Structure formats: C-alpha cells, structure tokens
Amino acid sequence: MSTVAAISTPNAAGGIAVIRISGENAINAAASVFRPFGSKKVTEMEGYTCAYGTAYDGDERLDDCILTVFRAPHSYTGEDTAEISCHGGLYVSKRILRAILKNGADNAEAGEFTKRAFLNGKLDLTQAEAVMDIISARGEQELKMAESLREGAAFKKAERCSDKLMKMLGDLAAWADYPDEDTPEVKPENLIAELQVVRDELQSLIANYDCGRIVREGVSAAIIGRPNVGKSTLFNCLSGCERSIVTDIAGTTRDVVEESVKLGDITLRLSDTAGIRETDDIIEGIGVDIAEKILKSSELVIAVFDGSCPLTADDLKLINKIDNKKSVAVVNKSDVGQELDEKQLTEYFKHIVYLSAKENTGVDLLEREIKDIFEINEQTINNVSAANERQKMCIENALRSVNEAIEALSCGELLDAVNVLIDEAEQSILSLTGKKVTNEVVDEVFSRFCVGK
Ligand code: GDP
C-alpha cells in the first residue's frame, strides 16, 4: 500500500496541528522534512518515541515541531506511522504537509487511516464506524454509546452468532457428505433449538437500535400550538438565542425556523412552526401549510398550550391533528395563574409538562418526559448494539434467514434447503463485521469519515 499523509487536526487555527503519515515509507518521508535537534537520526527512531526538531521544505525552515514515531504493527493503522505536531496555524501545517507530499507520500483520502486500520485487522467494521461516532459525538450519552461499540460489544455478539452458525453448517456438511461414517446425526429439533439461540442474540442486537439512533441523531420535533401560546418563546428558551420573532401580535411566526438544540442528553431537531389555526391571511396561510407538513413528518410533537386561559376551539382542532404521533403537551405560562382545565388535557395526552418558557422554569421536566416517551435510560443506552442503518440491515437480513430456516425445519423441509438459509444468515453476519464485505461497502463506510482520520 502506498504511503499517505494528511492533516489530522481540524481545518482551523488552533494551539497544535498534527500531520499524520502512514505506510511503508512514512518514516523516510518524515525524515526528509524533519531535522531533529539531537544527533539521533529519524530513520533510527524506535516506535513510541518522540524527537524535537524543525520542519523544512527543502532548505526553507517552516516551524519547530515534535515528531512521534510508531512502528508497524504497533500503530493506529498497523503500518509505520509518523506524526508531526507543529504550531496550529493553517498555513504552516499545510506547508509541512505539502513538503511531505513532495517526498514520497500521497494525499490521504477521507477516513483512509481508519480504513487501513480495518484492512490491517486492527479494527472490525463496526468498531471503525464507532470511531466516526466518537468523533461526531456531541454529548456524554453519544460518547458512551460509541465507546461501548468500539469496545466491540456488537462485534463479540455477532461473532458468537457467526461461530454457532458455522458449527451448524459444519455439522450439516459432515452429515450430508459422510452419512455412513461416524458423524453424529443432525436432528431438526436440535437445529431449531440452536437457531433459536442465534435468533434471540440477533434480536437483542437490534432491540435498542431506535433508542441509539435517537441519542446519536436526535429526535425531529415540531413545536405546535395556536398563536400566542408561547411557541417561539419556548423555542428560543431551548435554543438559547433569539432566532424566532417573539411578539404578542397573533401570527408573527410565518416561516419555519429549524435548529438542533440539546435538552440535557437529548438532541431535538426542532422546527418552530407558524401557529396552526384557521386563517384568512394568505402569507400566514403558507406558514400554516408548512406547519401541518412538519407536524406530519416529525417524530415528536411538542404541543404548546397557554395555561393562563381555558382550552379554545383552536386548541382542540390542533389536538385532533396530532393523531397517533408521539406527543407531549406543554402547558406554558406557569408563572401566571392557571386557568386551563388539567383534566381535559389528560384525555388527550399521556405526557404533560407545566413550565414557563419566559422564566425558563420547568424545562428540565420536558427532557424527562421526552426520555420517557422514547424509553431512553441508562440501561438502554448501555445495551445499544447496532450503530447505523448498514449494521441494522445486516442484522435484519441475518435474522430473516434464521427465521426462515427455523420455519423450514418446522415444516420438515430438506436439510439442503435449510443449509442454504443458514449460509445466508452467516454471510449477512460476516458483512456486518466486515470479514466478508465488498469493496464498495468498505469505500462507502469510510467515505463518511473526515480526511486525517
Ligand atoms: P407564539 O405565537 O406561540 O410563538 O408565542 P410567542 O412566543 O410569540 O409569545 C406570545 C406572548 O406570550 C409574548 O408576549 C410572550 O412574551 C408571552 N409568553 C411566552 N411565554 C410565556 C410565559 O412562560 N409566561 C408568560 N407570562 N408569558 C409568556
């Protein structure tokens, strides 16, 4: 494999920038731009050692740097790797990279270092994907989940299934090929029992997928309510800035404002909508149309009511539009006297929160309710296994084949047919872990990485 290099730190000015080089020629490439202050030669440096020196482009002095050397296979990629840490200016790090590229290294593609780690057997595919999740984690729960995936929890479970399926395939092959020898008979009832164990394992691998997806990607939520109940104030209170226009003239929010906001451990991808109500105002009417579309496409509806007055006909119309969606009622303006009939609301909502968006009180209760709605808790977070759609699809395919195999056995189908189904399940698991996966899938997985990782 060729030697590649890239700036591994963000494309911005910072305290330090790191240029990473990996491949057979990595140490030589580093040696051609880095001159240590001491007498030791770069090419003679051992793994896990550093040197202080200066980076040059030819004879032009660029910056004082630290060079760290990793020797194969004891590096992130499993190859010889050199990392030059220089001052974090954009210009200087780019100049050093350019000098390295002149000396036998190619530009690394997105995710190429992690791809090499995968190809060199340092990580399986699910762990590599977890690396990307760690990079993009925005909160503690996301990080916790990505870490647990990188530890290989999903991988180990999948491997256990794979081993079991492999053993069944082995038994079936031996029984089919050497029936006269001393091979144990493959009994359908035993096979069913073994397949059921695999099925349960696979099911547990996807059980918490939705919870995991929500922690990672957030919930798409629509704040709805008739005009003036305090939707924009709530939106601003959650997003911490004045993005929506707040006035007390009904119908001022005409467009949809979108923002990702952190509500404790949960990310809400919020849409603040124009108040949904019957309107003759044409421009506002457009906003109301959009609001209804967003209401339909959101996973969660945050229905806001003005607690300082009774429910109105418009409120009730709006409640009817929510249908069977996951929803939470926010009774706003708890800082002023409550006139809204609580009982009436409980007929429609299982989850109700009383808060004051203006005073920013009670907002933490909203987080608690939303977690409750999506069944997000410590336990579900720690047991999340499938990290993305690709992984989920592999597990679902394996599960389908296992279920079909169980059914075929129960109907007394020939073992040959069952063999095919078990083999299909095994292939799906092998593509989950990346042990047998097409180049296209590998390229697709790593193309979502950033350059330098
Ligand atoms: P929207 O039309 O539903 O987006 O409502 P706004 O957010 O524009 O708020 C309408 C009016 O209600 C404004 O005058 C807000 O200051 C006021 N308001 C919003 N939230 C609260 C609250 O929690 N308490 C009180 N007392 N007033 C609020």
CSV table of C-alpha atoms and ligand atoms in Angstrom, one decimal:
chain,number,residue,atom,x,y,z
A,1,MET,CA,0.0,0.0,0.0
A,2,SER,CA,1.2,3.5,-0.7
A,3,THR,CA,2.3,5.9,1.9
A,4,VAL,CA,-0.3,8.6,2.7
A,5,ALA,CA,-0.4,11.8,4.7
A,6,ALA,CA,-3.0,14.3,5.9
A,7,ILE,CA,-3.5,17.0,8.5
A,8,SER,CA,-5.4,15.1,11.2
A,9,THR,CA,-6.5,18.2,13.2
A,10,PRO,CA,-9.5,20.4,12.3
A,11,ASN,CA,-9.2,22.8,9.4
A,12,ALA,CA,-8.9,25.8,11.6
A,13,ALA,CA,-6.3,27.7,13.6
A,14,GLY,CA,-5.5,26.1,17.0
A,15,GLY,CA,-2.8,25.5,19.6
A,16,ILE,CA,-1.4,22.5,17.8
A,17,ALA,CA,-1.8,20.9,14.4
A,18,VAL,CA,-0.9,17.2,13.7
A,19,ILE,CA,0.2,15.9,10.3
A,20,ARG,CA,-0.1,12.2,10.1
A,21,ILE,CA,1.9,10.0,7.7
A,22,SER,CA,1.2,6.2,7.4
A,23,GLY,CA,2.7,3.5,5.2
A,24,GLU,CA,5.9,1.7,4.4
A,25,ASN,CA,7.7,5.0,3.5
A,26,ALA,CA,6.3,7.0,6.4
A,27,ILE,CA,9.4,7.3,8.4
A,28,ASN,CA,11.6,8.2,5.4
A,29,ALA,CA,9.0,10.8,4.3
A,30,ALA,CA,9.1,12.3,7.8
A,31,ALA,CA,12.9,12.2,7.8
A,32,SER,CA,13.0,14.2,4.6
A,33,VAL,CA,11.2,17.2,6.2
A,34,PHE,CA,12.1,16.9,9.8
A,35,ARG,CA,15.5,17.6,11.2
A,36,PRO,CA,15.9,16.7,14.9
A,37,PHE,CA,17.9,18.9,17.3
A,38,GLY,CA,19.7,15.9,18.8
A,39,SER,CA,22.1,13.6,17.0
A,40,LYS,CA,19.7,10.7,16.6
A,41,LYS,CA,18.5,10.0,13.0
A,42,VAL,CA,14.8,9.9,12.4
A,43,THR,CA,15.1,6.7,10.5
A,44,GLU,CA,16.7,5.1,13.6
A,45,MET,CA,14.0,6.2,16.0
A,46,GLU,CA,12.1,3.4,17.7
A,47,GLY,CA,8.4,3.1,18.0
A,48,TYR,CA,6.6,5.2,20.6
A,49,THR,CA,9.4,7.7,20.7
A,50,CYS,CA,9.5,11.4,20.1
A,51,ALA,CA,12.0,13.9,18.9
A,52,TYR,CA,12.1,17.7,19.0
A,53,GLY,CA,13.3,19.5,15.9
A,54,THR,CA,12.5,21.6,12.9
A,55,ALA,CA,10.4,21.0,9.8
A,56,TYR,CA,11.8,22.2,6.5
A,57,ASP,CA,10.6,22.4,2.9
A,58,GLY,CA,14.0,21.9,1.1
A,59,ASP,CA,16.2,24.5,2.8
A,60,GLU,CA,13.3,26.7,3.9
A,61,ARG,CA,12.7,26.5,7.6
A,62,LEU,CA,9.0,26.1,8.4
A,63,ASP,CA,8.4,25.5,12.1
A,64,ASP,CA,9.7,23.9,15.3
A,65,CYS,CA,7.9,20.6,15.8
A,66,ILE,CA,7.6,17.3,17.7
A,67,LEU,CA,7.9,14.1,15.7
A,68,THR,CA,6.3,11.0,17.1
A,69,VAL,CA,7.2,7.6,15.5
A,70,PHE,CA,5.1,4.4,15.7
A,71,ARG,CA,6.5,1.2,14.2
A,72,ALA,CA,4.3,-1.4,12.5
A,73,PRO,CA,2.3,-3.2,13.7
A,74,HIS,CA,2.0,-1.1,16.8
A,75,SER,CA,0.2,2.0,15.4
A,76,TYR,CA,-3.3,3.0,14.8
A,77,THR,CA,-3.2,1.9,11.2
A,78,GLY,CA,-1.0,-1.1,11.8
A,79,GLU,CA,1.7,0.5,9.5
A,80,ASP,CA,4.8,2.6,10.2
A,81,THR,CA,3.4,5.9,11.2
A,82,ALA,CA,4.9,9.3,11.9
A,83,GLU,CA,3.1,12.3,13.4
A,84,ILE,CA,4.4,15.8,13.2
A,85,SER,CA,2.9,18.2,15.8
A,86,CYS,CA,3.5,21.8,14.8
A,87,HIS,CA,2.1,25.1,15.8
A,88,GLY,CA,-1.6,25.2,14.9
A,89,GLY,CA,-1.6,27.7,12.1
A,90,LEU,CA,-3.4,26.7,9.0
A,91,TYR,CA,-0.6,27.9,6.7
A,92,VAL,CA,2.2,26.3,8.5
A,93,SER,CA,0.5,22.9,8.8
A,94,LYS,CA,-0.4,23.0,5.1
A,95,ARG,CA,3.2,23.9,4.1
A,96,ILE,CA,4.5,20.9,6.1
A,97,LEU,CA,2.0,18.6,4.5
A,98,ARG,CA,3.0,19.9,1.1
A,99,ALA,CA,6.7,19.2,1.9
A,100,ILE,CA,5.8,15.6,2.9
A,101,LEU,CA,3.8,15.1,-0.3
A,102,LYS,CA,6.9,16.1,-2.3
A,103,ASN,CA,8.8,13.4,-0.5
A,104,GLY,CA,7.1,10.1,-1.3
A,105,ALA,CA,3.6,10.4,0.3
A,106,ASP,CA,0.2,10.8,-1.3
A,107,ASN,CA,-2.8,12.7,0.0
A,108,ALA,CA,-4.8,10.5,2.3
A,109,GLU,CA,-8.5,10.2,1.4
A,110,ALA,CA,-11.4,10.7,3.8
A,111,GLY,CA,-11.1,8.0,6.6
A,112,GLU,CA,-8.1,6.4,5.0
A,113,PHE,CA,-6.1,5.9,8.2
A,114,THR,CA,-9.1,4.1,9.8
A,115,LYS,CA,-9.7,2.2,6.6
A,116,ARG,CA,-6.1,1.0,6.8
A,117,ALA,CA,-6.6,0.0,10.4
A,118,PHE,CA,-9.6,-2.1,9.3
A,119,LEU,CA,-7.7,-3.6,6.3
A,120,ASN,CA,-4.8,-4.4,8.6
A,121,GLY,CA,-7.1,-6.2,11.1
A,122,LYS,CA,-6.7,-3.5,13.8
A,123,LEU,CA,-10.5,-2.8,13.9
A,124,ASP,CA,-13.5,-4.6,12.6
A,125,LEU,CA,-16.0,-2.6,10.6
A,126,THR,CA,-18.4,-2.0,13.5
A,127,GLN,CA,-15.5,-0.6,15.5
A,128,ALA,CA,-14.3,1.6,12.7
A,129,GLU,CA,-17.8,3.0,12.4
A,130,ALA,CA,-17.8,3.6,16.2
A,131,VAL,CA,-14.6,5.7,15.7
A,132,MET,CA,-16.6,8.0,13.5
A,133,ASP,CA,-19.3,8.2,16.0
A,134,ILE,CA,-16.8,9.2,18.7
A,135,ILE,CA,-15.6,12.0,16.5
A,136,SER,CA,-19.0,13.3,15.9
A,137,ALA,CA,-20.4,12.7,19.4
A,138,ARG,CA,-22.0,15.9,20.8
A,139,GLY,CA,-22.8,14.7,24.2
A,140,GLU,CA,-21.9,12.3,27.0
A,141,GLN,CA,-24.5,9.7,26.1
A,142,GLU,CA,-23.5,9.6,22.5
A,143,LEU,CA,-19.9,9.2,23.5
A,144,LYS,CA,-20.7,6.5,26.0
A,145,MET,CA,-22.5,4.6,23.3
A,146,ALA,CA,-19.8,5.0,20.7
A,147,GLU,CA,-17.2,3.9,23.2
A,148,SER,CA,-19.1,0.8,24.1
A,149,LEU,CA,-19.4,0.0,20.4
A,150,ARG,CA,-15.7,0.5,19.9
A,151,GLU,CA,-15.0,-1.9,22.7
A,152,GLY,CA,-16.6,-4.4,20.3
A,153,ALA,CA,-19.8,-5.4,22.2
A,154,ALA,CA,-21.7,-5.7,19.0
A,155,PHE,CA,-18.8,-7.4,17.3
A,156,LYS,CA,-18.5,-10.0,20.0
A,157,LYS,CA,-22.2,-10.8,20.0
A,158,ALA,CA,-22.2,-11.1,16.2
A,159,GLU,CA,-19.1,-13.3,16.3
A,160,ARG,CA,-20.8,-15.6,18.7
A,161,CYS,CA,-23.7,-15.9,16.3
A,162,SER,CA,-21.3,-16.5,13.4
A,163,ASP,CA,-19.5,-19.2,15.3
A,164,LYS,CA,-22.7,-21.0,16.1
A,165,LEU,CA,-24.0,-20.8,12.5
A,166,MET,CA,-20.6,-22.0,11.3
A,167,LYS,CA,-20.8,-25.0,13.5
A,168,MET,CA,-24.2,-25.9,12.2
A,169,LEU,CA,-23.0,-25.6,8.7
A,170,GLY,CA,-20.1,-27.8,9.5
A,171,ASP,CA,-22.4,-30.4,11.1
A,172,LEU,CA,-24.8,-30.3,8.1
A,173,ALA,CA,-21.9,-30.7,5.7
A,174,ALA,CA,-20.4,-33.6,7.6
A,175,TRP,CA,-23.8,-35.4,7.9
A,176,ALA,CA,-24.6,-34.8,4.2
A,177,ASP,CA,-21.1,-35.8,2.9
A,178,TYR,CA,-20.3,-38.7,5.2
A,179,PRO,CA,-23.6,-40.2,6.4
A,180,ASP,CA,-22.1,-43.7,6.7
A,181,GLU,CA,-19.1,-42.6,8.8
A,182,ASP,CA,-19.3,-41.9,12.5
A,183,THR,CA,-20.7,-38.4,12.1
A,184,PRO,CA,-23.5,-37.5,14.5
A,185,GLU,CA,-26.9,-37.3,13.0
A,186,VAL,CA,-28.2,-33.8,12.5
A,187,LYS,CA,-31.7,-33.7,14.1
A,188,PRO,CA,-34.1,-31.0,13.0
A,189,GLU,CA,-35.2,-30.4,16.6
A,190,ASN,CA,-31.7,-29.8,17.8
A,191,LEU,CA,-31.0,-27.5,14.9
A,192,ILE,CA,-34.2,-25.5,15.7
A,193,ALA,CA,-33.0,-25.1,19.3
A,194,GLU,CA,-29.6,-23.9,18.2
A,195,LEU,CA,-31.1,-21.5,15.7
A,196,GLN,CA,-33.5,-20.1,18.3
A,197,VAL,CA,-30.5,-19.1,20.4
A,198,VAL,CA,-28.9,-17.3,17.5
A,199,ARG,CA,-32.3,-15.6,16.7
A,200,ASP,CA,-32.5,-14.3,20.3
A,201,GLU,CA,-29.0,-12.9,20.1
A,202,LEU,CA,-29.7,-11.2,16.8
A,203,GLN,CA,-32.9,-9.8,18.1
A,204,SER,CA,-31.1,-8.3,21.2
A,205,LEU,CA,-28.6,-6.7,18.8
A,206,ILE,CA,-31.3,-4.6,17.1
A,207,ALA,CA,-33.7,-4.2,20.1
A,208,ASN,CA,-32.3,-0.8,21.2
A,209,TYR,CA,-31.5,0.4,17.7
A,210,ASP,CA,-34.1,3.2,17.8
A,211,CYS,CA,-33.0,4.4,21.2
A,212,GLY,CA,-29.4,4.5,19.9
A,213,ARG,CA,-30.4,6.4,16.8
A,214,ILE,CA,-32.2,9.0,18.8
A,215,VAL,CA,-29.3,9.5,21.2
A,216,ARG,CA,-27.0,9.8,18.2
A,217,GLU,CA,-29.1,11.7,15.7
A,218,GLY,CA,-31.6,13.4,17.8
A,219,VAL,CA,-35.4,13.5,17.6
A,220,SER,CA,-37.1,15.6,14.9
A,221,ALA,CA,-39.7,17.6,16.8
A,222,ALA,CA,-42.3,20.1,15.9
A,223,ILE,CA,-43.4,22.8,18.4
A,224,ILE,CA,-47.0,23.4,17.6
A,225,GLY,CA,-49.8,25.4,19.1
A,226,ARG,CA,-52.2,28.2,18.3
A,227,PRO,CA,-50.8,31.7,18.0
A,228,ASN,CA,-49.5,33.4,21.2
A,229,VAL,CA,-49.3,30.4,23.5
A,230,GLY,CA,-45.5,30.9,23.7
A,231,LYS,CA,-44.1,28.6,21.0
A,232,SER,CA,-41.4,31.0,19.9
A,233,THR,CA,-40.5,31.8,23.5
A,234,LEU,CA,-40.1,28.1,24.2
A,235,PHE,CA,-38.1,27.6,21.0
A,236,ASN,CA,-35.8,30.4,22.0
A,237,CYS,CA,-35.5,29.2,25.5
A,238,LEU,CA,-34.5,25.8,24.3
A,239,SER,CA,-32.1,27.1,21.7
A,240,GLY,CA,-30.6,29.8,23.9
A,241,CYS,CA,-30.8,32.6,21.3
A,242,GLU,CA,-33.4,34.9,19.8
A,243,ARG,CA,-34.0,33.0,16.5
A,244,SER,CA,-37.7,33.3,16.2
A,245,ILE,CA,-39.5,36.6,16.4
A,246,VAL,CA,-41.5,36.9,19.6
A,247,THR,CA,-44.3,39.4,19.7
A,248,ASP,CA,-47.8,39.4,21.2
A,249,ILE,CA,-49.5,40.1,17.8
A,250,ALA,CA,-51.0,36.8,16.7
A,251,GLY,CA,-49.4,35.2,13.7
A,252,THR,CA,-45.9,36.7,13.7
A,253,THR,CA,-44.0,33.4,13.1
A,254,ARG,CA,-44.7,32.8,9.4
A,255,ASP,CA,-41.8,30.7,8.4
A,256,VAL,CA,-40.3,27.7,9.9
A,257,VAL,CA,-37.1,28.1,11.9
A,258,GLU,CA,-35.1,25.0,12.4
A,259,GLU,CA,-32.4,24.3,15.0
A,260,SER,CA,-30.7,21.4,16.7
A,261,VAL,CA,-30.8,22.0,20.5
A,262,LYS,CA,-29.5,20.0,23.3
A,263,LEU,CA,-32.1,19.3,26.0
A,264,GLY,CA,-30.0,17.6,28.6
A,265,ASP,CA,-28.9,14.3,27.0
A,266,ILE,CA,-31.3,14.6,24.1
A,267,THR,CA,-30.8,16.5,20.9
A,268,LEU,CA,-34.0,17.9,19.5
A,269,ARG,CA,-34.1,18.8,15.8
A,270,LEU,CA,-36.7,21.5,16.4
A,271,SER,CA,-39.0,23.2,14.0
A,272,ASP,CA,-40.8,26.2,15.3
A,273,THR,CA,-43.9,26.5,13.2
A,274,ALA,CA,-46.4,29.2,12.5
A,275,GLY,CA,-49.3,28.8,14.9
A,276,ILE,CA,-51.6,26.3,13.4
A,277,ARG,CA,-55.1,27.8,13.2
A,278,GLU,CA,-57.8,28.7,10.7
A,279,THR,CA,-56.6,31.8,9.0
A,280,ASP,CA,-57.6,34.1,6.2
A,281,ASP,CA,-54.2,35.7,5.9
A,282,ILE,CA,-52.6,34.4,2.7
A,283,ILE,CA,-49.0,34.7,3.8
A,284,GLU,CA,-49.7,33.3,7.1
A,285,GLY,CA,-51.7,30.6,5.4
A,286,ILE,CA,-48.5,29.4,3.6
A,287,GLY,CA,-46.8,29.1,7.0
A,288,VAL,CA,-49.7,27.1,8.4
A,289,ASP,CA,-49.5,24.7,5.4
A,290,ILE,CA,-45.8,24.2,6.1
A,291,ALA,CA,-46.6,23.7,9.8
A,292,GLU,CA,-49.0,20.9,9.0
A,293,LYS,CA,-46.4,19.2,6.8
A,294,ILE,CA,-43.9,19.4,9.6
A,295,LEU,CA,-46.4,18.1,12.0
A,296,LYS,CA,-46.8,15.0,9.8
A,297,SER,CA,-43.1,14.4,9.3
A,298,SER,CA,-41.8,14.9,12.9
A,299,GLU,CA,-41.2,12.0,15.2
A,300,LEU,CA,-42.3,14.1,18.2
A,301,VAL,CA,-45.0,16.7,18.6
A,302,ILE,CA,-44.5,19.3,21.4
A,303,ALA,CA,-48.0,20.8,21.7
A,304,VAL,CA,-47.9,24.1,23.5
A,305,PHE,CA,-50.9,25.5,25.4
A,306,ASP,CA,-51.5,28.7,27.2
A,307,GLY,CA,-52.0,27.7,30.8
A,308,SER,CA,-53.4,31.1,31.7
A,309,CYS,CA,-56.7,30.5,29.8
A,310,PRO,CA,-59.0,27.6,29.2
A,311,LEU,CA,-58.5,25.4,26.1
A,312,THR,CA,-60.0,27.1,23.0
A,313,ALA,CA,-61.7,25.6,19.9
A,314,ASP,CA,-58.4,26.2,18.0
A,315,ASP,CA,-56.5,24.2,20.7
A,316,LEU,CA,-58.9,21.3,20.3
A,317,LYS,CA,-58.7,21.4,16.5
A,318,LEU,CA,-54.9,21.2,16.8
A,319,ILE,CA,-55.1,18.3,19.2
A,320,ASN,CA,-57.1,16.4,16.6
A,321,LYS,CA,-54.3,16.9,14.0
A,322,ILE,CA,-51.8,15.2,16.2
A,323,ASP,CA,-53.3,11.8,15.5
A,324,ASN,CA,-51.3,8.9,17.0
A,325,LYS,CA,-48.0,10.7,17.0
A,326,LYS,CA,-45.7,10.6,19.9
A,327,SER,CA,-46.5,13.8,21.7
A,328,VAL,CA,-46.0,15.8,24.9
A,329,ALA,CA,-48.3,18.7,26.0
A,330,VAL,CA,-46.6,21.7,27.3
A,331,VAL,CA,-48.8,23.9,29.5
A,332,ASN,CA,-46.9,27.2,29.2
A,333,LYS,CA,-47.0,30.4,31.3
A,334,SER,CA,-47.0,28.6,34.6
A,335,ASP,CA,-45.7,31.9,36.1
A,336,VAL,CA,-49.2,33.3,35.8
A,337,GLY,CA,-52.3,31.8,37.3
A,338,GLN,CA,-53.6,28.6,35.8
A,339,GLU,CA,-56.9,28.6,34.1
A,340,LEU,CA,-56.5,25.6,31.9
A,341,ASP,CA,-58.5,22.5,32.9
A,342,GLU,CA,-55.9,19.9,33.6
A,343,LYS,CA,-58.4,17.0,33.4
A,344,GLN,CA,-59.5,18.0,29.9
A,345,LEU,CA,-55.9,17.7,28.7
A,346,THR,CA,-55.3,14.3,30.3
A,347,GLU,CA,-58.0,12.9,28.0
A,348,TYR,CA,-55.7,13.6,25.1
A,349,PHE,CA,-52.1,13.5,26.4
A,350,LYS,CA,-50.2,10.9,28.5
A,351,HIS,CA,-47.3,13.2,28.9
A,352,ILE,CA,-47.9,16.7,30.2
A,353,VAL,CA,-45.4,19.3,31.4
A,354,TYR,CA,-46.1,22.6,33.2
A,355,LEU,CA,-43.5,25.2,32.6
A,356,SER,CA,-42.8,28.8,32.0
A,357,ALA,CA,-40.8,29.4,28.8
A,358,LYS,CA,-40.5,33.1,29.6
A,359,GLU,CA,-39.0,32.5,33.1
A,360,ASN,CA,-37.1,29.4,31.9
A,361,THR,CA,-38.5,27.2,34.7
A,362,GLY,CA,-39.6,23.6,34.4
A,363,VAL,CA,-37.8,23.0,31.1
A,364,ASP,CA,-35.8,20.0,32.7
A,365,LEU,CA,-39.2,18.3,33.2
A,366,LEU,CA,-39.7,18.4,29.4
A,367,GLU,CA,-36.4,16.4,29.0
A,368,ARG,CA,-37.6,13.8,31.5
A,369,GLU,CA,-40.9,13.4,29.6
A,370,ILE,CA,-39.2,13.1,26.2
A,371,LYS,CA,-36.8,10.4,27.5
A,372,ASP,CA,-39.8,8.6,28.9
A,373,ILE,CA,-41.6,8.7,25.6
A,374,PHE,CA,-38.6,7.2,23.8
A,375,GLU,CA,-37.7,4.9,26.6
A,376,ILE,CA,-34.2,6.3,26.9
A,377,ASN,CA,-32.4,5.4,30.1
A,378,GLU,CA,-29.0,4.3,31.3
A,379,GLN,CA,-29.8,0.6,30.6
A,380,THR,CA,-31.0,1.1,27.0
A,381,ILE,CA,-28.0,3.3,26.3
A,382,ASN,CA,-25.5,0.8,27.6
A,383,ASN,CA,-27.1,-2.0,25.6
A,384,VAL,CA,-27.3,-0.4,22.3
A,385,SER,CA,-25.6,-2.6,19.7
A,386,ALA,CA,-26.4,-1.6,16.1
A,387,ALA,CA,-24.9,1.8,15.4
A,388,ASN,CA,-26.3,2.6,12.0
A,389,GLU,CA,-28.6,1.6,9.1
A,390,ARG,CA,-25.9,-0.6,7.5
A,391,GLN,CA,-25.4,-2.6,10.6
A,392,LYS,CA,-29.1,-2.8,11.3
A,393,MET,CA,-29.7,-4.1,7.8
A,394,CYS,CA,-27.1,-6.8,8.1
A,395,ILE,CA,-28.6,-8.0,11.3
A,396,GLU,CA,-32.1,-7.9,9.9
A,397,ASN,CA,-31.1,-9.9,6.9
A,398,ALA,CA,-29.4,-12.5,9.2
A,399,LEU,CA,-32.5,-12.6,11.4
A,400,ARG,CA,-34.8,-13.1,8.4
A,401,SER,CA,-32.7,-16.1,7.1
A,402,VAL,CA,-32.6,-17.6,10.6
A,403,ASN,CA,-36.3,-17.3,11.0
A,404,GLU,CA,-36.8,-18.8,7.6
A,405,ALA,CA,-34.5,-21.7,8.5
A,406,ILE,CA,-36.5,-22.4,11.7
A,407,GLU,CA,-39.7,-22.3,9.7
A,408,ALA,CA,-38.3,-24.6,7.0
A,409,LEU,CA,-37.2,-27.1,9.7
A,410,SER,CA,-40.6,-27.0,11.4
A,411,CYS,CA,-42.3,-27.8,8.1
A,412,GLY,CA,-40.0,-30.8,7.6
A,413,GLU,CA,-38.1,-29.3,4.6
A,414,LEU,CA,-34.9,-31.0,3.4
A,415,LEU,CA,-31.8,-30.2,5.2
A,416,ASP,CA,-30.2,-29.0,1.9
A,417,ALA,CA,-32.7,-26.1,1.8
A,418,VAL,CA,-32.1,-25.3,5.5
A,419,ASN,CA,-28.3,-25.3,4.8
A,420,VAL,CA,-28.8,-22.5,2.2
A,421,LEU,CA,-30.7,-20.4,4.6
A,422,ILE,CA,-28.2,-20.8,7.4
A,423,ASP,CA,-25.4,-20.0,5.0
A,424,GLU,CA,-27.3,-16.8,4.0
A,425,ALA,CA,-27.5,-15.8,7.7
A,426,GLU,CA,-23.8,-16.4,8.1
A,427,GLN,CA,-23.0,-14.3,5.1
A,428,SER,CA,-25.0,-11.4,6.5
A,429,ILE,CA,-23.1,-11.5,9.8
A,430,LEU,CA,-19.8,-11.6,8.0
A,431,SER,CA,-20.7,-8.5,6.2
A,432,LEU,CA,-21.7,-6.8,9.5
A,433,THR,CA,-18.3,-7.3,11.0
A,434,GLY,CA,-16.5,-6.7,7.7
A,435,LYS,CA,-14.9,-10.1,7.5
A,436,LYS,CA,-16.6,-10.6,4.1
A,437,VAL,CA,-17.6,-7.4,2.6
A,438,THR,CA,-17.5,-5.9,-0.8
A,439,ASN,CA,-15.0,-3.1,-1.6
A,440,GLU,CA,-18.0,-0.8,-2.4
A,441,VAL,CA,-19.3,-1.2,1.1
A,442,VAL,CA,-15.9,-0.5,2.7
A,443,ASP,CA,-15.5,2.6,0.5
A,444,GLU,CA,-19.0,3.8,1.4
A,445,VAL,CA,-18.3,3.3,5.1
A,446,PHE,CA,-15.1,5.2,5.1
A,447,SER,CA,-16.2,8.0,2.7
A,448,ARG,CA,-18.3,9.4,5.5
A,449,PHE,CA,-15.1,10.0,7.6
A,450,CYS,CA,-13.2,13.2,7.6
A,451,VAL,CA,-9.7,13.5,6.0
A,452,GLY,CA,-7.0,12.8,8.5
A,453,LYS,CA,-8.8,10.2,10.5
B,1,GDP,P1,-46.2,32.1,19.7
B,1,GDP,O1,-47.1,32.9,18.8
B,1,GDP,O2,-46.9,30.9,20.2
B,1,GDP,O3,-44.9,31.8,19.1
B,1,GDP,O4,-46.0,33.0,21.1
B,1,GDP,P2,-44.8,33.9,21.5
B,1,GDP,O5,-43.6,33.1,21.9
B,1,GDP,O6,-44.5,34.9,20.4
B,1,GDP,O7,-45.3,34.5,22.8
B,1,GDP,C1,-46.5,35.3,22.8
B,1,GDP,C2,-46.6,36.1,24.1
B,1,GDP,O8,-46.6,35.3,25.2
B,1,GDP,C3,-45.4,37.0,24.2
B,1,GDP,O9,-45.8,38.3,24.7
B,1,GDP,C4,-44.5,36.3,25.2
B,1,GDP,O10,-43.7,37.1,26.0
B,1,GDP,C5,-45.6,35.7,26.1
B,1,GDP,N1,-45.1,34.5,26.8
B,1,GDP,C6,-44.5,33.4,26.2
B,1,GDP,N2,-44.2,32.5,27.2
B,1,GDP,C7,-44.6,33.0,28.4
B,1,GDP,C8,-44.5,32.5,29.7
B,1,GDP,O11,-44.0,31.4,30.0
B,1,GDP,N3,-45.1,33.3,30.7
B,1,GDP,C9,-45.6,34.5,30.4
B,1,GDP,N4,-46.2,35.2,31.4
B,1,GDP,N5,-45.7,35.0,29.1
B,1,GDP,C10,-45.2,34.3,28.1
